[in-house]
Coordinates of C-alpha atoms and ligand atoms in Angstrom, one line a residue:
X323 CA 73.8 122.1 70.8
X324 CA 71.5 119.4 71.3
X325 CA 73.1 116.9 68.7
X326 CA 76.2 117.8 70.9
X327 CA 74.8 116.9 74.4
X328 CA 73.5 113.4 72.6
X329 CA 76.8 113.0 72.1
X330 CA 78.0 114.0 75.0
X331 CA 76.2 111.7 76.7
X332 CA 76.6 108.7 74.2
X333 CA 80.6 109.0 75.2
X334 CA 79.5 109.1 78.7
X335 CA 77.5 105.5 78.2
X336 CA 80.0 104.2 76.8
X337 CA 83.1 105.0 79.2
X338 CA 80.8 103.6 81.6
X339 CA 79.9 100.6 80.3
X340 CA 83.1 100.2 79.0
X341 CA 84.5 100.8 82.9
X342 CA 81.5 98.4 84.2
X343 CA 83.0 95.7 81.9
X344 CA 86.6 96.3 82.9
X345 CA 85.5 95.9 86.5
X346 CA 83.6 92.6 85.1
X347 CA 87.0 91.4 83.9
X348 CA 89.1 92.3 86.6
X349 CA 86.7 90.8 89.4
X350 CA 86.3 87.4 87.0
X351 CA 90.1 87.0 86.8
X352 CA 90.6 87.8 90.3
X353 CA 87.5 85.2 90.9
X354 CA 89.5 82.8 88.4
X355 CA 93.0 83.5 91.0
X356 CA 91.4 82.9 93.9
X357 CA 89.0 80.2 93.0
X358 CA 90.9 78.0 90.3
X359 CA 88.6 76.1 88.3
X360 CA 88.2 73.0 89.5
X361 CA 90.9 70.8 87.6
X362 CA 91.6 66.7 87.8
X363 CA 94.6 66.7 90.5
X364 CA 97.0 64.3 89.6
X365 CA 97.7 60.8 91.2
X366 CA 101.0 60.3 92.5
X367 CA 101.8 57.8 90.2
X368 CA 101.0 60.4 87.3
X369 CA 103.4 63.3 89.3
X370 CA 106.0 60.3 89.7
X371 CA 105.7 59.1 86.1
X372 CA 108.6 61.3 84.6
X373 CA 110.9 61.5 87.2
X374 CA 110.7 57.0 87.5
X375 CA 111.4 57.1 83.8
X376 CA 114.7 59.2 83.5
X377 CA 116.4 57.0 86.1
X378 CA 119.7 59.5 86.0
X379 CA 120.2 63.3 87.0
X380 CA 123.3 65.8 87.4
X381 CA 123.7 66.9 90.8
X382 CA 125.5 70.1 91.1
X383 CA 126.8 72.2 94.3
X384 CA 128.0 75.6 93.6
X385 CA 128.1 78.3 95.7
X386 CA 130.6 81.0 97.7
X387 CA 132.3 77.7 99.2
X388 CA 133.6 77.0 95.7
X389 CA 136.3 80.2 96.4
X390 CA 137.8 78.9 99.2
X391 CA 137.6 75.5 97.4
X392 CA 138.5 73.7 100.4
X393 CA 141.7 76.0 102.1
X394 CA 140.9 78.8 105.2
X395 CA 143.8 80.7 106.0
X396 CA 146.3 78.8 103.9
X397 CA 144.8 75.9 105.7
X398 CA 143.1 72.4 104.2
X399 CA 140.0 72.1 105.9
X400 CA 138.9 68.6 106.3
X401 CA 135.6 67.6 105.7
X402 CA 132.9 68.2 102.2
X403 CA 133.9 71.7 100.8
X404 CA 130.7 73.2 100.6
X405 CA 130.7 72.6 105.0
X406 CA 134.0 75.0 105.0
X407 CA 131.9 77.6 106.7
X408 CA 131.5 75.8 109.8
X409 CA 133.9 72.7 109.3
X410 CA 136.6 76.0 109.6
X411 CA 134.7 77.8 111.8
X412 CA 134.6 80.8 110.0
X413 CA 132.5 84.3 111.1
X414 CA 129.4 85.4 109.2
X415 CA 130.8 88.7 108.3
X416 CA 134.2 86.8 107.0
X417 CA 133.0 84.0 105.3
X418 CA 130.3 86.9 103.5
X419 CA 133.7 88.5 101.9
X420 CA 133.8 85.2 99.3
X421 CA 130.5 86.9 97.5
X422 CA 133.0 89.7 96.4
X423 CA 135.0 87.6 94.7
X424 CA 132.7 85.5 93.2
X425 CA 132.9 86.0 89.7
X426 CA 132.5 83.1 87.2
X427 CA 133.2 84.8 84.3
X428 CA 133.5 81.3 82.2
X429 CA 129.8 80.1 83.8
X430 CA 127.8 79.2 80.0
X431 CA 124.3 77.3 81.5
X432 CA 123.7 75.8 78.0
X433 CA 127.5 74.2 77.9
X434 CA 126.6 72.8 81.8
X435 CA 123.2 71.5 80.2
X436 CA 124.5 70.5 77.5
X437 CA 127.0 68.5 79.6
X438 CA 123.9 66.6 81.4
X439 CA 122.1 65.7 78.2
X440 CA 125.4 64.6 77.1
X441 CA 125.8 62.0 79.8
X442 CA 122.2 60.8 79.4
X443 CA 121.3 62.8 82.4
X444 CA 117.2 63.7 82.4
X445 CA 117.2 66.4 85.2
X446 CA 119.1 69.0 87.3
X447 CA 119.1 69.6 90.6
X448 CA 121.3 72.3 91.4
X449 CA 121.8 74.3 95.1
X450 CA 119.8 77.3 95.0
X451 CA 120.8 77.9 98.5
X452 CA 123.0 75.9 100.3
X453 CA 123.4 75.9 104.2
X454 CA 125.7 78.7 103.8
X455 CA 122.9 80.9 103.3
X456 CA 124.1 82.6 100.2
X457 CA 121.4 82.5 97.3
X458 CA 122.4 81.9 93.5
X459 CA 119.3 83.7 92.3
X460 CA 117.6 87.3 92.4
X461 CA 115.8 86.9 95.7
X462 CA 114.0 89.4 96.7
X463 CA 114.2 89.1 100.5
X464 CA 118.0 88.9 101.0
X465 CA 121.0 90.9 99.8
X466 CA 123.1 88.1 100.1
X467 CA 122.5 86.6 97.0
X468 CA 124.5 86.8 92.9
X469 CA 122.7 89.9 91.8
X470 CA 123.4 92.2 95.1
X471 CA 126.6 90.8 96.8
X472 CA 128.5 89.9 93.9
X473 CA 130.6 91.3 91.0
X474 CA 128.9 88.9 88.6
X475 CA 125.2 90.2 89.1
X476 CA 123.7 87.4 86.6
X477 CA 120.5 85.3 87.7
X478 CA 122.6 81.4 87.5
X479 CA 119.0 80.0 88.0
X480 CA 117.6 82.4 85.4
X481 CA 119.9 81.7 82.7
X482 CA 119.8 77.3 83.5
X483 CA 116.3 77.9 83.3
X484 CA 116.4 79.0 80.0
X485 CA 118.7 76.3 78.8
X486 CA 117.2 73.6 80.4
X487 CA 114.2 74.4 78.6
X488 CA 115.7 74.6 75.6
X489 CA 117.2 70.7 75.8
X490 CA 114.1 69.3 77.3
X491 CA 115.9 68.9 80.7
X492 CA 113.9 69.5 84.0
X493 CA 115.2 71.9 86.1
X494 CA 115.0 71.4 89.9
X495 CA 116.2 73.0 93.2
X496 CA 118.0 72.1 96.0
X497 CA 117.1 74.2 98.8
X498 CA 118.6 73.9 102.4
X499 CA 116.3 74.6 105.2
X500 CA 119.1 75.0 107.9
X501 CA 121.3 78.8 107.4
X502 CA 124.1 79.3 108.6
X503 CA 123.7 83.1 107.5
X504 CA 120.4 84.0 108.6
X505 CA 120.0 85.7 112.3
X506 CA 116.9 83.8 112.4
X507 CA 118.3 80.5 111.4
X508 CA 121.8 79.4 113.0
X509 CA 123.9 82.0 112.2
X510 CA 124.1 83.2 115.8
X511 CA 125.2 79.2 117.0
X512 CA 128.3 80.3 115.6
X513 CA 131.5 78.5 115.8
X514 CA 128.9 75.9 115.9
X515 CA 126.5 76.6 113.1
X516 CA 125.3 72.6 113.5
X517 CA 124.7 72.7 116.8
X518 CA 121.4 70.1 116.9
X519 CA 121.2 70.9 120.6
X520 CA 120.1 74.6 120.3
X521 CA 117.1 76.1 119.6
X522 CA 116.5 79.8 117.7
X523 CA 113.7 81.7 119.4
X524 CA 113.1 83.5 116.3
X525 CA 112.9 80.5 113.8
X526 CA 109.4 81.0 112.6
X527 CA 109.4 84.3 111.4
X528 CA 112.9 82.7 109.5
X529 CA 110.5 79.9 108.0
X530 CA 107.7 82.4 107.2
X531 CA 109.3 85.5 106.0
X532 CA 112.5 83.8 104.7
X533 CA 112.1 80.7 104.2
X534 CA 108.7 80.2 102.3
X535 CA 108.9 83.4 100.3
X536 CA 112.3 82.3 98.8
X537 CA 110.4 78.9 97.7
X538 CA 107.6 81.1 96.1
X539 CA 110.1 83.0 94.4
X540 CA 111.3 79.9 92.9
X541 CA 108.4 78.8 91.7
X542 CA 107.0 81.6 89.9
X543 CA 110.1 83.3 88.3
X544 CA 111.9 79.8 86.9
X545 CA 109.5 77.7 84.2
X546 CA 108.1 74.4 85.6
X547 CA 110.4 72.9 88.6
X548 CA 110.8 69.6 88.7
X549 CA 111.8 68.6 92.2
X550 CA 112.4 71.1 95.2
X551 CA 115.1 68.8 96.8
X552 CA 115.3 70.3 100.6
X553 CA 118.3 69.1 102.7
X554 CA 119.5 70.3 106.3
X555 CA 116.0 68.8 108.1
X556 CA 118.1 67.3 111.4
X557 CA 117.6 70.6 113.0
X558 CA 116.3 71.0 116.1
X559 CA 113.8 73.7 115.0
X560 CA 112.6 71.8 111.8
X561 CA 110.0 69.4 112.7
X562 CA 107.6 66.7 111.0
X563 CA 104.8 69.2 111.0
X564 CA 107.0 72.0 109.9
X565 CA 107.5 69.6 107.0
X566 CA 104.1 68.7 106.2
X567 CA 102.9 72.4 106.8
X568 CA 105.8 73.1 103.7
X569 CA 105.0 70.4 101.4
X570 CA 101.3 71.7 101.3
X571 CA 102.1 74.8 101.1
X572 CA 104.4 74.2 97.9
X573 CA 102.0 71.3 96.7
X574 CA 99.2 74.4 97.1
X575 CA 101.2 76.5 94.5
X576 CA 102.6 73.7 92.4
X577 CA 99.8 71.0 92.4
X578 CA 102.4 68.5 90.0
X579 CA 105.7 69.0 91.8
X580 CA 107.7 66.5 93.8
X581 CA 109.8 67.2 96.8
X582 CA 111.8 64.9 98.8
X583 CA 111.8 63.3 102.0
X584 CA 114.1 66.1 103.6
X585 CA 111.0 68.1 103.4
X586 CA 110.5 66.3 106.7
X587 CA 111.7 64.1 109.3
X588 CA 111.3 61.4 107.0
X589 CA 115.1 60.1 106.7
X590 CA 116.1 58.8 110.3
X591 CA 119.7 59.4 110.6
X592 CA 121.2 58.4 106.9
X593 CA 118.4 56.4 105.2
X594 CA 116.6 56.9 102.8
X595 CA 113.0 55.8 103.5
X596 CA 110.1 58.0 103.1
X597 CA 106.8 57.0 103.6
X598 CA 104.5 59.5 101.9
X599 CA 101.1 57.9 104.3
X600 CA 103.9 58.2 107.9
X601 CA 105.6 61.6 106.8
X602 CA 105.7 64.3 104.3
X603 CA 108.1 64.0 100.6
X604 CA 107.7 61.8 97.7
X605 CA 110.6 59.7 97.5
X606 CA 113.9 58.8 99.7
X607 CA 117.6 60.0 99.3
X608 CA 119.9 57.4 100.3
X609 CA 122.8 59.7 100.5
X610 CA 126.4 58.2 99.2
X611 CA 125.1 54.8 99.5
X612 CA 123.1 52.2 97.7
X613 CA 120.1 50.2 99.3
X614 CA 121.4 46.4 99.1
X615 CA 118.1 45.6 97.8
X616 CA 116.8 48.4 97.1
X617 CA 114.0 50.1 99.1
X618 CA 110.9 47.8 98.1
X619 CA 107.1 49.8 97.9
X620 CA 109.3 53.3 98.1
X621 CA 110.2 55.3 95.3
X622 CA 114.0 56.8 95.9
X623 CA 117.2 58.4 94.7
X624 CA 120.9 57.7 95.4
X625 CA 122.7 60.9 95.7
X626 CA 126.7 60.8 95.4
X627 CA 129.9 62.9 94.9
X628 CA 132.1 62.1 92.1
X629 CA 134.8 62.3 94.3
X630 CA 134.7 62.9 98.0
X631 CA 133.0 66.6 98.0
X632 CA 129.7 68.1 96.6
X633 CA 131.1 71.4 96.6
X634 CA 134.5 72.2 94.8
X635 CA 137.6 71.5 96.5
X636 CA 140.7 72.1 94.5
X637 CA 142.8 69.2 95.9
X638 CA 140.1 66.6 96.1
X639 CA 141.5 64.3 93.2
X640 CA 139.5 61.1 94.7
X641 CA 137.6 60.9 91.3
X642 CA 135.3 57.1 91.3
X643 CA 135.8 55.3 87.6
X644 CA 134.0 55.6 84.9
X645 CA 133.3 52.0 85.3
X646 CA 132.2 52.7 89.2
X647 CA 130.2 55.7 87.9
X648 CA 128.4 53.2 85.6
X649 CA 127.7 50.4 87.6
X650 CA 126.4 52.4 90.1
X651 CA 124.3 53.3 87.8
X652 CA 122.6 50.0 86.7
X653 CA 122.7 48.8 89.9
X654 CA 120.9 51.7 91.5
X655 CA 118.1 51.1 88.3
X656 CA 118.1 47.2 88.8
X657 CA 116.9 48.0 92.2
X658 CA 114.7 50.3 91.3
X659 CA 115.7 53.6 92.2
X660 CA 117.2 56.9 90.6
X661 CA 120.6 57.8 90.7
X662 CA 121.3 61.7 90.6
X663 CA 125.0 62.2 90.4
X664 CA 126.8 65.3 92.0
X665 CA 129.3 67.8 90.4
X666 CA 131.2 71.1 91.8
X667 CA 131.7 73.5 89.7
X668 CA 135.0 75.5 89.9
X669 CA 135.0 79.5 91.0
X670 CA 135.2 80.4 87.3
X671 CA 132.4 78.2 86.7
X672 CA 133.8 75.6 84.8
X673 CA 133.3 71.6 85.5
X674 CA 136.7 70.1 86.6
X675 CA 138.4 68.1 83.4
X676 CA 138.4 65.2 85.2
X677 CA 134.5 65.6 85.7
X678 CA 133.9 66.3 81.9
X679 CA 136.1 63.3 80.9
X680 CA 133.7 61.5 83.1
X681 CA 130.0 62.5 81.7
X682 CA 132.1 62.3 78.2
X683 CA 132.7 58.4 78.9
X684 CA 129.3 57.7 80.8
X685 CA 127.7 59.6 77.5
X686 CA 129.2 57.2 74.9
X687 CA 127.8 54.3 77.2
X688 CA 124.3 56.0 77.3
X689 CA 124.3 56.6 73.7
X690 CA 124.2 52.8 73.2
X691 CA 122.7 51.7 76.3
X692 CA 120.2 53.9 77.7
X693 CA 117.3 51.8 76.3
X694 CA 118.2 49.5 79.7
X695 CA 118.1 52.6 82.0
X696 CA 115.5 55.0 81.2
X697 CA 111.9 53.9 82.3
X698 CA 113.0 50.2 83.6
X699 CA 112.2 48.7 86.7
X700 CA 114.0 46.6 89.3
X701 CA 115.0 43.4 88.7
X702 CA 112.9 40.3 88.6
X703 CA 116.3 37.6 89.4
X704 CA 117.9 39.5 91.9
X705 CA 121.2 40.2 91.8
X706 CA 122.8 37.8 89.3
X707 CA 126.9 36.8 89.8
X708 CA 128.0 38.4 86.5
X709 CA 126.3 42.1 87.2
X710 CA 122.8 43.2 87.2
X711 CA 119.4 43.3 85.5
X712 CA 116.6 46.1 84.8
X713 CA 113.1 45.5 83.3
X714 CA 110.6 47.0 80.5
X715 CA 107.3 44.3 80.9
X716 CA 108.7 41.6 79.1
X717 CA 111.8 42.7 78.0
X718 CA 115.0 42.1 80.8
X719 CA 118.2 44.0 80.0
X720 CA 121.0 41.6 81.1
X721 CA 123.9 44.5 82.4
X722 CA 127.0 42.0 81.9
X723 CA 129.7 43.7 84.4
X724 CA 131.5 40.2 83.8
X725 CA 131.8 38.8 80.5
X726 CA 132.1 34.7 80.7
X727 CA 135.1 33.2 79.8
X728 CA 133.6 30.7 78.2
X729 CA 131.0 32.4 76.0
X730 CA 128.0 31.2 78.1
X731 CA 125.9 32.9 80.4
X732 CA 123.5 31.3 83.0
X733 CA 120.6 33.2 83.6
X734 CA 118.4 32.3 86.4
X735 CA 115.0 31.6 84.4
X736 CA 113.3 28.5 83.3
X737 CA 114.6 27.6 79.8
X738 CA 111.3 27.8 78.2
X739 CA 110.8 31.7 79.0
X740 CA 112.9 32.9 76.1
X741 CA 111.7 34.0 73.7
X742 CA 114.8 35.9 72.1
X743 CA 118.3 37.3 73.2
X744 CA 120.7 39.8 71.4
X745 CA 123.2 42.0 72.0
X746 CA 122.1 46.1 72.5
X747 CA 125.6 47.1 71.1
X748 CA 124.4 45.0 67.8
X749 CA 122.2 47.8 65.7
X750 CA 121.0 44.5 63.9
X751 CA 119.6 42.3 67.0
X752 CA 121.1 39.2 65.6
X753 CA 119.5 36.5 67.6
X754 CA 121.8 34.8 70.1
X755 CA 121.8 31.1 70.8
X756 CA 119.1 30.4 74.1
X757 CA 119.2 27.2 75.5
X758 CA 117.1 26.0 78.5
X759 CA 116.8 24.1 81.1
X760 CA 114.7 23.3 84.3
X761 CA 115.3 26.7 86.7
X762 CA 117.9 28.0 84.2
X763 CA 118.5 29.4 80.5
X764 CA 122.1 29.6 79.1
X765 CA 122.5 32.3 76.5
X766 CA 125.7 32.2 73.9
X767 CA 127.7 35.1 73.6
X768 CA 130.5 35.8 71.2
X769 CA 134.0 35.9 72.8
X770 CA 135.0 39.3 73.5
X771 CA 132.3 41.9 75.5
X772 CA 130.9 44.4 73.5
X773 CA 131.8 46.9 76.3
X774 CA 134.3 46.1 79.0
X775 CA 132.2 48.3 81.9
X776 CA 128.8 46.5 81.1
X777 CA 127.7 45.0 78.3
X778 CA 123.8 44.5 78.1
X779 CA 122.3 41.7 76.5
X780 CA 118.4 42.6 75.5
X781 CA 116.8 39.4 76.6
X782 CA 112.6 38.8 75.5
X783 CA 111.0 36.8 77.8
X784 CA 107.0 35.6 77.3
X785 CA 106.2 34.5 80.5
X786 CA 105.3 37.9 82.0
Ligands
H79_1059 O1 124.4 68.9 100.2 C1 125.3 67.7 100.5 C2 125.9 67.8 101.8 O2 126.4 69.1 102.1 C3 124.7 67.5 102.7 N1 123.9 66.6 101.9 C4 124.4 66.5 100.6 C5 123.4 66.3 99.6 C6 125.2 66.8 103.9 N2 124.9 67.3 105.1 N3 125.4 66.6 106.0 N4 126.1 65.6 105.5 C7 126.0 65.7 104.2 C8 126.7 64.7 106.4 C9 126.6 65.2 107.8 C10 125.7 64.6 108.7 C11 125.6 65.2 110.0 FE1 124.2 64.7 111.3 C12 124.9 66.3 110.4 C13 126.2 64.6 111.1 C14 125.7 65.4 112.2 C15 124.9 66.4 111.7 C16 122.4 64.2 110.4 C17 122.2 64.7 111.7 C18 123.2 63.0 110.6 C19 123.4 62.9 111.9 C20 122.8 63.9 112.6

């Protein structure tokens, strides 16, 4: 009996030790949640360091406004396709109906990602909600969103998550602060749902029980974000500290992130300028346009459309070159800036042909001459006549748009800072002919370009 009681109470020690130290645990992890150890934040440079050094990123619209694709009542509605909700003036409760009959049955994330690595793109930024309101993820405070208002029901964001990860390519979201679809938002400005003018009475409870729980959602359920790319800032009811009170809030749960300057009222009108020390993002967003000269002491990105629309429009066959598509892209990295390049997926979820064609071509160009886009900076010679240069330290890449005639090309250096020139194209770096003279170097080069869009000649330098 007694031996029986010792044991009796041994069992009762130990449950209550062993509850004392579960207590222990629980309060020490909820002390380790609530009071993160201290650790090094890190300097913007070091939060900017991946995103300067990949120079070129896929763009991509999709949402309900890929169904309609650009027609309302068997009518073309003019203007970007993803504005067809209030370009064609079309009702909440009507414009919803596109959810059931979204269903991109051929929508594979790893062939999309697959598409982006392809074309020498480092990072994705795709629409997780778009003005229209209507959420490509599993959001918790809405219904209108894949899982609940569609026949598809598959997390897009969930399974591009998983692909990006597994090709090394960061994943960021596009998220539009203006709704057209929220009661809180603009939906009730309808037929105007960008009417600047008016004001919602309820918009903060939209910004604090919408609004910032959606971005939480984002950041916990996804992997590591990138960039949160915000867009649809000109409202009246979004305002500078509106924008500074977000990008702490998201810096607060994602120490590392970036987020652009349409986190604010950063971009006046159009531009692109963001001045981290004046107002709240991390770089500018020139938007279909590239700086003349750049946007000197600012870090920013050129977004553009492929053809004339972000979202898919089925008639919109206004597709730039592959030699436009190019350019732009060593012009934008001569002046130091990133280019992130925009595709609309079709409502099957396919990329257009002609768009495929397009990353296909830009791919091959990459596979030869990234080494002159990724981690460059702007040019030290401005803009030279026959195309464009980037920059690694000592190292210039000369992007030849057009080849000389004649086999020579003038380079605005004093002769003596060559130390070497040769063709990228050329796997074995023969040495081409440098000759010099007082405020210019003349380079040989054989008759025919290597590559009629740009051909980049690798030129050392040892004056820098
Ligand atoms: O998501 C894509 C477009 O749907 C979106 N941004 C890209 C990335 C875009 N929104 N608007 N526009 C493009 C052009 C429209 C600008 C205007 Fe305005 C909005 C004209 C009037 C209201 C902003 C505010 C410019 C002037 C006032």
């Amino acid at each position: 009996m007694r031996q029986k009681q010792g044991r009796h109470w041994i069992v009762i020690a130990v449950t209550a030790l062993a509850a004392l130290l579960g207590l222990l645990a629980m309060s020490c992890s909820q002390n380790r949640q609530t009071n993160p150890a201290p650790k090094k934040e890190l300097t913007k440079d070091q939060r900017m360091d991946w995103w300067r050094d990949a120079r070129f990123g896929m763009f991509i619209h999709w949402g309900l406004y890929a169904v309609p694709a650009g027609t309302y009542n068997g009518k073309r509605v003019d203007g970007i396709g993803e504005w067809i909700m209030n370009n064609g003036k079309i009702p909440v409760k009507e414009y919803e109906k596109y959810a059931e009959q979204f269903d991109p049955v051929g929508f594979n994330a790893d062939q999309w990602v697959r598409m982006a690595k392809y074309a020498g793109m480092k990072y994705i930024v795709i629409t997780s909600k778009h003005h229209d309101g209507f959420c490509l993820w599993d959001s918790k405070v809405t219904k209108y969103d894949i899982m609940d208002a569609t026949p598809f029901k598959r997390d897009i964001l969930k399974e591009l998550s998983v692909a990006c990860k597994k090709h090394g390519v960061k994943l960021c979201f596009y998220h539009s602060i203006m709704d057209w679809h929220h009661p809180d938002a603009q939906a009730p400005f309808y037929p105007n749902y960008n009417d600047t003018s008016q004001s919602n009475p309820n918009f903060d409870r939209y910004v604090e029980t919408y609004l910032k729980p959606q971005i939480a959602e984002l950041l916990a359920n996804y992997g590591p974000i990138g960039v949160l790319w915000f867009d649809g800032e000109w409202i009246k009811d979004w305002t500078e500290p509106k924008g500074k009170d977000m990008y702490a809030y998201i810096r607060g749960l994602r120490p590392s992130i970036l987020i652009n300057n349409r986190v604010g009222k950063g971009r006046k009108g159009m531009e692109g300028l963001s001045k981290s020390d004046e107002y709240a993002g991390d770089f500018g967003t020139p938007e279909q346009q590239i700086p003349p000269t750049g946007l000197p002491g600012v870090d920013w990105e050129t977004c553009m459309t492929i053809n004339d629309t972000w979202g898919y429009k089925s008639y919109d066959e206004n597709w730039k070159s592959t030699e436009e598509l190019v350019r732009n892209l060593a012009d934008i990295a001569s002046k130091g800036g990133n280019f992130l390049l925009n595709v609309g997926p079709t409502p099957e979820g396919l990329f257009p042909r002609p768009i495929e064609r397009r990353l296909e071509e830009i791919g091959k160009w990459m596979a030869v001459n990234s080494e002159s886009i990724y981690g460059t900076t702007a040019s030290p010679i401005g803009k030279p006549e026959w195309g464009r240069c980037t920059a690694r330290g000592n190292t210039l890449y000369l992007h030849v748009f057009q080849w000389p005639a004649d086999g020579k090309l003038d380079v605005p250096l004093a002769g003596g800072q060559a130390a070497k020139a040769y063709l990228l194209a050329d796997k074995k770096h023969a040495a081409l002919p440098v000759s010099g003279g007082q405020d210019k170097l003349t380079i040989s080069v054989p008759n025919a370009a290597p590559d009629s869009i740009d051909s980049v000649i690798v030129l050392v330098t040892n004056n820098r």
